[in-house]
Tab-separated table of C-alpha atoms in Angstrom:
chain	number	residue	atom	x	y	z
A	1	MET	CA	-0.029	-0.020	-0.003
A	2	LYS	CA	1.327	3.446	-0.943
A	3	THR	CA	2.040	6.006	1.729
A	4	LYS	CA	-0.540	8.771	1.919
A	5	TYR	CA	0.793	12.337	1.720
A	6	MET	CA	-0.892	15.740	1.967
A	7	VAL	CA	0.215	19.343	1.728
A	8	THR	CA	-1.528	21.743	4.101
A	9	SER	CA	-1.610	25.410	3.024
A	10	GLY	CA	-3.316	28.367	4.575
A	11	PHE	CA	-2.877	32.013	5.646
A	12	LEU	CA	-0.628	32.970	8.509
A	13	GLY	CA	-2.285	32.168	11.816
A	14	ALA	CA	-5.009	29.973	10.370
A	15	GLY	CA	-3.924	27.042	12.542
A	16	LYS	CA	-2.169	24.751	9.995
A	17	THR	CA	0.144	23.175	12.560
A	18	THR	CA	-2.592	22.609	15.119
A	19	ALA	CA	-4.709	21.154	12.384
A	20	MET	CA	-1.968	18.672	11.340
A	21	ILE	CA	-1.460	17.646	14.918
A	22	ALA	CA	-5.187	17.053	15.306
A	23	PHE	CA	-5.308	14.990	12.103
A	24	CYS	CA	-2.367	12.886	13.206
A	25	ARG	CA	-3.843	12.274	16.693
A	26	GLU	CA	-7.218	11.307	15.194
A	27	ILE	CA	-5.632	8.831	12.795
A	28	ASN	CA	-3.402	7.274	15.438
A	29	ARG	CA	-6.210	7.176	18.009
A	30	ARG	CA	-8.569	5.358	15.622
A	31	SER	CA	-5.730	3.071	14.316
A	32	LEU	CA	-6.326	4.384	10.767
A	33	GLY	CA	-2.569	4.456	10.179
A	34	ASN	CA	0.658	5.783	11.691
A	35	ALA	CA	0.598	9.527	11.029
A	36	ALA	CA	3.526	11.925	10.973
A	37	ILE	CA	4.310	15.564	10.113
A	38	ILE	CA	7.003	17.418	8.107
A	39	ALA	CA	7.249	20.909	9.532
A	40	ASN	CA	8.438	23.404	6.854
A	41	ASP	CA	9.924	26.844	7.341
A	42	LEU	CA	11.767	29.369	5.161
A	43	GLY	CA	14.444	30.014	7.767
A	44	ALA	CA	17.592	28.140	8.582
A	45	GLY	CA	16.337	26.462	11.660
A	46	ASN	CA	14.927	27.008	15.167
A	47	VAL	CA	11.279	26.434	14.085
A	48	VAL	CA	8.459	26.658	16.610
A	49	ASP	CA	6.210	24.378	14.626
A	50	ALA	CA	8.646	21.436	14.583
A	51	GLU	CA	9.220	21.759	18.344
A	52	PHE	CA	5.535	22.042	19.029
A	53	CYS	CA	4.650	18.931	16.927
A	54	ALA	CA	7.325	16.865	18.682
A	55	ALA	CA	6.084	18.154	22.131
A	56	ALA	CA	2.534	17.125	21.108
A	57	GLY	CA	3.744	13.531	20.736
A	58	VAL	CA	3.590	13.290	16.956
A	59	MET	CA	6.417	11.926	14.895
A	60	THR	CA	7.933	14.957	13.205
A	61	LEU	CA	10.776	15.966	10.916
A	62	PRO	CA	11.706	19.535	10.075
A	63	ILE	CA	12.547	20.965	6.603
A	64	SER	CA	14.014	24.422	6.856
A	65	GLY	CA	16.009	26.766	4.643
A	66	GLY	CA	13.200	27.298	2.097
A	67	CYS	CA	9.747	26.179	1.051
A	68	ILE	CA	9.316	22.495	0.170
A	69	CYS	CA	8.196	23.767	-3.224
A	70	TYR	CA	11.927	24.267	-4.074
A	71	GLN	CA	13.368	21.236	-2.187
A	72	HIS	CA	11.925	18.252	-3.985
A	73	ASP	CA	14.791	15.805	-3.336
A	74	ASN	CA	15.002	16.851	0.307
A	75	LEU	CA	11.258	16.428	0.706
A	76	VAL	CA	11.305	12.962	-0.857
A	77	GLY	CA	14.176	12.042	1.441
A	78	LYS	CA	12.226	13.216	4.495
A	79	LEU	CA	9.181	11.237	3.304
A	80	HIS	CA	11.271	8.053	3.005
A	81	GLN	CA	12.781	8.720	6.406
A	82	LEU	CA	9.403	8.880	8.018
A	83	GLU	CA	8.340	5.795	6.127
A	84	ALA	CA	11.340	3.890	7.483
A	85	ALA	CA	10.251	4.936	10.944
A	86	GLY	CA	6.811	3.380	10.403
A	87	ALA	CA	4.757	6.338	9.084
A	88	ASP	CA	2.158	5.601	6.390
A	89	VAL	CA	0.187	8.880	6.513
A	90	ILE	CA	2.278	12.060	6.288
A	91	PHE	CA	1.250	15.754	6.480
A	92	SER	CA	3.366	18.702	5.681
A	93	ASP	CA	2.754	22.378	5.467
A	94	ILE	CA	4.121	25.224	3.310
A	95	PRO	CA	4.945	28.619	4.842
A	96	GLY	CA	1.893	30.715	5.761
A	97	CYS	CA	1.680	32.863	2.657
A	98	GLY	CA	2.922	30.220	0.223
A	99	ILE	CA	1.126	29.303	-2.965
A	100	GLY	CA	2.139	27.104	-5.891
A	101	GLY	CA	2.413	23.819	-4.017
A	102	ARG	CA	0.152	22.006	-6.463
A	103	ASP	CA	2.722	22.515	-9.212
A	104	HIS	CA	5.938	22.349	-7.257
A	105	VAL	CA	5.085	19.490	-4.845
A	106	TYR	CA	2.079	17.461	-6.133
A	107	LEU	CA	2.863	17.581	-9.843
A	108	GLU	CA	6.479	16.907	-9.297
A	109	LEU	CA	5.753	13.899	-7.068
A	110	ALA	CA	3.266	12.636	-9.596
A	111	ASP	CA	5.788	13.018	-12.414
A	112	ASN	CA	9.010	11.877	-10.655
A	113	GLU	CA	7.681	9.320	-8.108
A	114	PRO	CA	4.401	8.234	-9.766
A	115	ASP	CA	3.982	4.940	-7.880
A	116	GLU	CA	5.285	5.943	-4.495
A	117	PHE	CA	2.620	8.165	-2.853
A	118	ASP	CA	-1.107	8.486	-2.700
A	119	LEU	CA	-1.651	12.258	-2.745
A	120	MET	CA	-4.484	13.206	-0.385
A	121	PRO	CA	-6.489	16.379	-1.184
A	122	PHE	CA	-4.367	19.561	-1.280
A	123	THR	CA	-5.994	21.309	1.735
A	124	CYS	CA	-6.210	24.941	2.607
A	125	ILE	CA	-6.980	25.807	6.298
A	126	VAL	CA	-8.765	29.154	6.731
A	127	ASP	CA	-9.861	30.991	9.846
A	128	PRO	CA	-12.880	33.267	10.467
A	129	GLU	CA	-10.787	36.335	11.285
A	130	ARG	CA	-8.605	36.396	8.149
A	131	LEU	CA	-11.564	35.671	5.916
A	132	ARG	CA	-13.098	38.947	6.981
A	133	MET	CA	-10.549	40.533	4.569
A	134	VAL	CA	-12.303	39.089	1.564
A	135	MET	CA	-15.922	38.739	2.763
A	136	PRO	CA	-18.472	41.346	1.844
A	137	GLU	CA	-17.653	43.428	4.980
A	138	GLN	CA	-14.078	43.818	3.668
A	139	ALA	CA	-12.748	44.310	7.177
A	140	ALA	CA	-9.664	46.384	7.799
A	141	LEU	CA	-7.220	44.139	9.760
A	142	ASN	CA	-4.195	46.496	9.591
A	143	LEU	CA	-2.533	44.236	7.003
A	144	PRO	CA	-1.354	45.289	3.609
A	145	GLU	CA	-4.077	45.231	0.933
A	146	GLU	CA	-1.851	43.135	-1.262
A	147	LEU	CA	-2.179	40.114	1.061
A	148	LYS	CA	-5.774	39.568	-0.033
A	149	PHE	CA	-4.292	38.115	-3.223
A	150	LEU	CA	-2.529	35.386	-1.353
A	151	LEU	CA	-5.558	34.417	0.704
A	152	ASP	CA	-7.697	34.106	-2.422
A	153	ALA	CA	-5.002	32.215	-4.318
A	154	GLN	CA	-4.601	29.684	-1.439
A	155	MET	CA	-8.253	28.784	-1.481
A	156	ALA	CA	-8.432	28.692	-5.309
A	157	GLU	CA	-5.491	26.180	-5.344
A	158	ALA	CA	-7.120	23.792	-2.877
A	159	ASP	CA	-8.824	20.435	-3.396
A	160	LEU	CA	-10.478	21.030	0.002
A	161	ILE	CA	-11.040	24.154	2.094
A	162	VAL	CA	-11.382	23.698	5.834
A	163	LEU	CA	-12.736	26.483	8.043
A	164	ASN	CA	-10.856	26.197	11.288
A	165	LYS	CA	-11.411	27.724	14.721
A	166	ILE	CA	-15.248	27.424	14.661
A	167	ASP	CA	-15.012	27.291	18.456
A	168	THR	CA	-14.376	31.034	18.340
A	169	ILE	CA	-17.684	31.824	16.555
A	170	GLY	CA	-21.311	30.764	16.684
A	171	GLU	CA	-22.965	28.086	14.599
A	172	ASP	CA	-24.881	30.666	12.493
A	173	GLU	CA	-21.727	32.607	11.644
A	174	ALA	CA	-19.838	29.412	10.774
A	175	ALA	CA	-22.686	28.381	8.445
A	176	GLN	CA	-22.667	31.922	6.794
A	177	ILE	CA	-18.885	31.698	6.227
A	178	VAL	CA	-19.074	28.191	4.772
A	179	ASP	CA	-21.880	29.390	2.438
A	180	PHE	CA	-19.666	32.401	1.383
A	181	ILE	CA	-16.700	30.138	0.593
A	182	ARG	CA	-18.864	27.753	-1.444
A	183	GLY	CA	-20.349	30.647	-3.365
A	184	VAL	CA	-16.880	31.976	-4.370
A	185	TYR	CA	-15.312	28.503	-4.964
A	186	PRO	CA	-18.311	26.363	-5.999
A	187	HIS	CA	-16.213	23.472	-7.296
A	188	ILE	CA	-14.173	23.019	-4.104
A	189	PRO	CA	-15.528	21.037	-1.148
A	190	VAL	CA	-15.766	23.004	2.118
A	191	MET	CA	-15.787	21.584	5.676
A	192	ALA	CA	-15.588	23.129	9.139
A	193	MET	CA	-13.804	22.061	12.398
A	194	SER	CA	-12.035	23.224	15.491
A	195	ALA	CA	-8.530	21.718	15.540
A	196	MET	CA	-8.022	23.012	19.057
A	197	LYS	CA	-11.223	21.546	20.533
A	198	GLY	CA	-11.587	18.533	18.228
A	199	SER	CA	-14.998	19.171	16.848
A	200	GLY	CA	-15.344	18.190	13.157
A	201	VAL	CA	-11.806	16.768	13.018
A	202	GLY	CA	-12.949	13.170	12.586
A	203	GLU	CA	-15.117	14.072	9.645
A	204	VAL	CA	-12.275	15.933	7.917
A	205	VAL	CA	-9.891	13.001	8.481
A	206	ASP	CA	-12.401	10.550	7.006
A	207	TYR	CA	-12.622	12.743	3.882
A	208	LEU	CA	-8.919	13.101	3.525
A	209	LEU	CA	-8.203	9.419	3.844
A	210	ASN	CA	-10.894	8.482	1.362
A	211	HIS	CA	-10.137	11.035	-1.400
A	212	SER	CA	-7.145	11.724	-3.607
A	213	SER	CA	-5.873	14.755	-5.521
A	214	LYS	CA	-5.841	14.724	-9.284
A	215	ALA	CA	-2.529	16.614	-9.097
A	216	GLU	CA	-3.456	18.901	-11.987
A	217	HIS	CA	-2.224	22.429	-12.668
A	218	ARG	CA	-4.556	25.188	-11.643
A	219	GLU	CA	-4.025	28.834	-12.633
A	220	ILE	CA	-3.972	30.962	-9.462
A	221	GLY	CA	-1.720	33.859	-10.483
A	222	TYR	CA	1.479	32.357	-9.186
A	223	GLU	CA	4.519	34.575	-10.102
A	224	SER	CA	2.167	37.308	-11.363
A	225	GLU	CA	2.578	40.977	-10.575
A	226	GLU	CA	0.021	40.531	-7.761
A	227	PHE	CA	2.050	37.689	-6.290
A	228	PHE	CA	5.292	39.590	-6.141
A	229	ALA	CA	3.465	42.644	-4.775
A	230	ALA	CA	2.055	40.502	-1.948
A	231	GLU	CA	5.304	38.759	-1.176
A	232	SER	CA	7.232	42.091	-1.031
A	233	GLN	CA	5.059	43.139	1.928
A	234	LEU	CA	6.338	40.331	4.217
A	235	SER	CA	9.456	39.524	6.150
A	236	TRP	CA	10.592	36.556	8.321
A	237	PHE	CA	12.292	36.733	11.692
A	238	ASN	CA	13.555	33.744	13.690
A	239	THR	CA	15.659	33.676	16.881
A	240	ARG	CA	16.552	31.457	19.830
A	241	VAL	CA	17.410	33.247	23.071
A	242	PHE	CA	18.669	31.673	26.349
A	243	MET	CA	17.471	33.687	29.380
A	244	GLN	CA	18.785	33.209	32.917
A	245	GLN	CA	17.923	34.842	36.188
A	246	ARG	CA	21.186	36.356	37.562
A	247	GLU	CA	20.658	35.141	41.148
A	248	ASP	CA	19.356	31.732	39.957
A	249	LYS	CA	15.874	32.450	41.328
A	250	ASN	CA	12.963	30.588	39.770
A	251	LEU	CA	10.702	32.765	37.760
A	252	ASP	CA	7.216	32.375	36.259
A	253	PHE	CA	8.364	32.305	32.594
A	254	ASN	CA	4.735	32.395	31.413
A	255	GLN	CA	4.741	36.065	32.557
A	256	VAL	CA	8.255	36.684	31.220
A	257	ILE	CA	7.152	35.500	27.741
A	258	ALA	CA	3.830	37.371	27.990
A	259	ASP	CA	5.871	40.586	28.718
A	260	ILE	CA	7.951	39.827	25.533
A	261	PHE	CA	4.854	39.481	23.520
A	262	GLU	CA	3.566	42.871	24.762
A	263	GLY	CA	6.914	44.525	24.123
A	264	ILE	CA	6.937	43.384	20.565
A	265	ARG	CA	3.322	44.517	20.199
A	266	GLU	CA	4.192	47.973	21.343
A	267	GLY	CA	7.263	48.145	19.233
A	268	LEU	CA	5.267	47.255	16.144
A	269	LYS	CA	2.580	49.837	16.959
A	270	ARG	CA	5.241	52.566	17.341
A	271	THR	CA	6.633	51.728	13.858
A	272	SER	CA	3.232	51.113	12.194
A	273	GLY	CA	4.113	47.466	11.618
A	274	ASN	CA	2.145	44.245	12.214
A	275	VAL	CA	2.614	40.471	12.592
A	276	PRO	CA	0.237	38.273	10.684
A	277	HIS	CA	1.752	35.503	12.890
A	278	LEU	CA	4.175	35.618	15.861
A	279	LYS	CA	4.944	32.360	17.616
A	280	MET	CA	6.919	31.534	20.694
A	281	PHE	CA	7.925	28.183	22.158
A	282	ALA	CA	9.826	27.129	25.231
A	283	ALA	CA	10.349	23.767	26.913
A	284	ASP	CA	11.910	22.287	29.959
A	285	SER	CA	14.515	20.435	27.844
A	286	ALA	CA	15.103	19.560	24.239
A	287	GLU	CA	14.921	15.888	25.025
A	288	GLU	CA	12.060	15.457	27.536
A	289	LEU	CA	9.549	18.129	26.369
A	290	THR	CA	7.398	17.274	29.393
A	291	ASP	CA	6.667	20.881	30.240
A	292	PHE	CA	6.409	23.474	27.519
A	293	PHE	CA	4.975	26.822	26.386
A	294	LYS	CA	3.401	27.595	23.005
A	295	ALA	CA	1.544	30.747	22.114
A	296	SER	CA	0.678	32.799	19.066
A	297	LEU	CA	-0.285	36.325	18.107
A	298	ILE	CA	-2.063	37.019	14.791
A	299	GLY	CA	-1.819	40.785	14.905
A	300	VAL	CA	-1.088	43.781	17.137
A	301	ASP	CA	-4.814	44.237	17.763
A	302	TYR	CA	-5.438	40.691	18.995
A	303	GLU	CA	-5.091	38.829	22.195
A	304	VAL	CA	-2.358	36.235	22.544
A	305	GLU	CA	-3.560	32.681	21.876
A	306	TYR	CA	-2.174	30.055	24.262
A	307	SER	CA	-1.879	26.456	23.157
A	308	ARG	CA	-0.016	25.532	26.367
A	309	LYS	CA	1.565	27.248	29.345
A	310	LEU	CA	4.448	26.077	31.550
A	311	ASP	CA	3.414	24.134	34.632
A	312	ARG	CA	6.605	24.946	36.620
A	313	ASN	CA	8.906	27.942	37.393
A	314	TYR	CA	12.540	27.925	36.162
A	315	ASN	CA	15.681	29.985	36.660
A	316	ALA	CA	16.666	29.648	32.985
A	317	LEU	CA	14.928	28.816	29.791
A	318	SER	CA	15.589	28.734	26.033
A	319	LEU	CA	12.927	30.620	23.923
A	320	ILE	CA	12.310	30.269	20.205
A	321	ILE	CA	10.590	33.213	18.501
A	322	ASN	CA	9.253	33.040	14.903
A	323	ALA	CA	7.604	36.094	13.370
A	324	ARG	CA	6.020	36.538	9.960
A	325	CYS	CA	5.860	40.272	9.678
A	326	ALA	CA	4.300	43.092	7.740
A	327	ALA	CA	7.253	45.123	8.722
A	328	ASP	CA	10.839	45.689	7.626
A	329	ALA	CA	13.054	42.774	8.462
A	330	VAL	CA	15.810	44.802	10.262
A	331	VAL	CA	13.263	46.850	12.130
A	332	MET	CA	11.566	43.663	13.374
A	333	ALA	CA	14.924	42.313	14.619
A	334	ASP	CA	15.417	45.531	16.626
A	335	ILE	CA	11.976	45.372	18.077
A	336	VAL	CA	12.425	41.848	19.301
A	337	ASN	CA	15.897	42.682	20.765
A	338	ASP	CA	14.487	45.707	22.557
A	339	ALA	CA	11.590	43.597	23.981
A	340	VAL	CA	14.016	40.904	25.324
A	341	GLU	CA	16.344	43.473	26.722
A	342	ALA	CA	13.498	45.245	28.533
A	343	VAL	CA	12.331	41.976	30.049
A	344	CYS	CA	15.880	41.082	31.129
A	345	GLY	CA	16.054	44.413	33.022
A	346	LYS	CA	12.706	43.910	34.671
A	347	TYR	CA	13.447	40.362	35.917
A	348	ASP	CA	17.201	40.799	36.528
A	349	MET	CA	18.197	38.274	33.847
A	350	LYS	CA	20.964	37.908	31.318
A	351	ALA	CA	20.223	36.827	27.730
A	352	ARG	CA	22.326	35.057	25.197
A	353	THR	CA	21.247	35.001	21.578
A	354	PHE	CA	22.303	31.763	20.016
A	355	PHE	CA	20.628	32.238	16.650
A	356	MET	CA	19.011	35.136	14.777
A	357	GLU	CA	17.943	35.583	11.152
A	358	SER	CA	15.764	38.211	9.552
A	359	PHE	CA	14.939	38.460	5.847
A	360	GLY	CA	12.399	39.812	3.389
A	361	MET	CA	10.246	37.300	1.513
A	362	MET	CA	11.857	38.407	-1.714
A	363	GLU	CA	15.354	37.466	-0.360
A	364	GLU	CA	14.338	34.178	1.203
A	365	GLY	CA	16.819	33.162	3.797
A	366	SER	CA	19.681	35.155	2.341
A	367	SER	CA	20.417	37.392	5.419
A	368	ASN	CA	21.499	35.795	8.588
A	369	LEU	CA	21.865	38.489	11.220
A	370	ALA	CA	23.497	36.360	13.887
A	371	LYS	CA	24.388	38.918	16.519
A	372	ALA	CA	26.464	38.902	19.700
A	373	SER	CA	24.688	38.316	22.989
A	374	ARG	CA	23.348	41.349	24.843
A	375	TYR	CA	23.487	41.612	28.638
């Protein structure tokens, strides 16, 4: 039997990683297969999603350094590596504003490895808040107007559109959104679920396991003027910072990290920037992952969304920060540095930056701003 494989796309903050974890858990719980995840990121490493998937108890491998659309041999190698470890249902994502995966992933797999993989429906995860950009209300979310193109293209590219986060809205609103999506994309099936709460996940999994993608080209405006205009609005920022209390006193790092979130929020507001998705992850150790923190922010005007908080206090912790920004890459790096420095002063800590990179989407991964530690 061929290994099942699916690409998960969707706008920044739609919940792709949480959705893939929910799919894997459902498959494993019901003994429908042995599910695994490939976590993809444009940066060179230190990816929140890969750490989070592993902490959630799901077999996971990372692919960093660029979108899987441009790493065919590496992707196939990772798929075979997971197969060797026992996986027979594998999910992977593409970065949160990525499009073109049908051509660059599905069509290449179909052409180059025609008998190796059963391609499940190319699935786009969407969330109620981002959809407000393109629904009749045309909500202003303080994001560049050009990004609407990417949201529309992601849905147009899909074999299946899944409305996620229905736990955040009422049943009537969810039904209205589903009807809207079906009206705009009448030939694409639409389903609804809450990956966080689990409602609807089983139905989506049943659909995915029982349907396949035709892996055909679909014209969505990839590499058009609109595509480049949208990509030029975004930058990527990744860092890993080790923070330690100078007197070795245990701290509530939940509050420490919450303060960093707020420092970044205020810095972005001062510079008229925004973060379509800012993620932070910290764990008790790289090996055990028994106690960990994972939270996200989908914009300067939103509350922080917590997937998990730390259960215990620590005198030192390593923090990964990933930000997908509607802001200049270097400005974003300075904002994060200032937020960490302010928190260190408040809690009498010292911080050591082990890794930092910041780059624009149009210079994917080309600028590694590894800086000296700041105390």
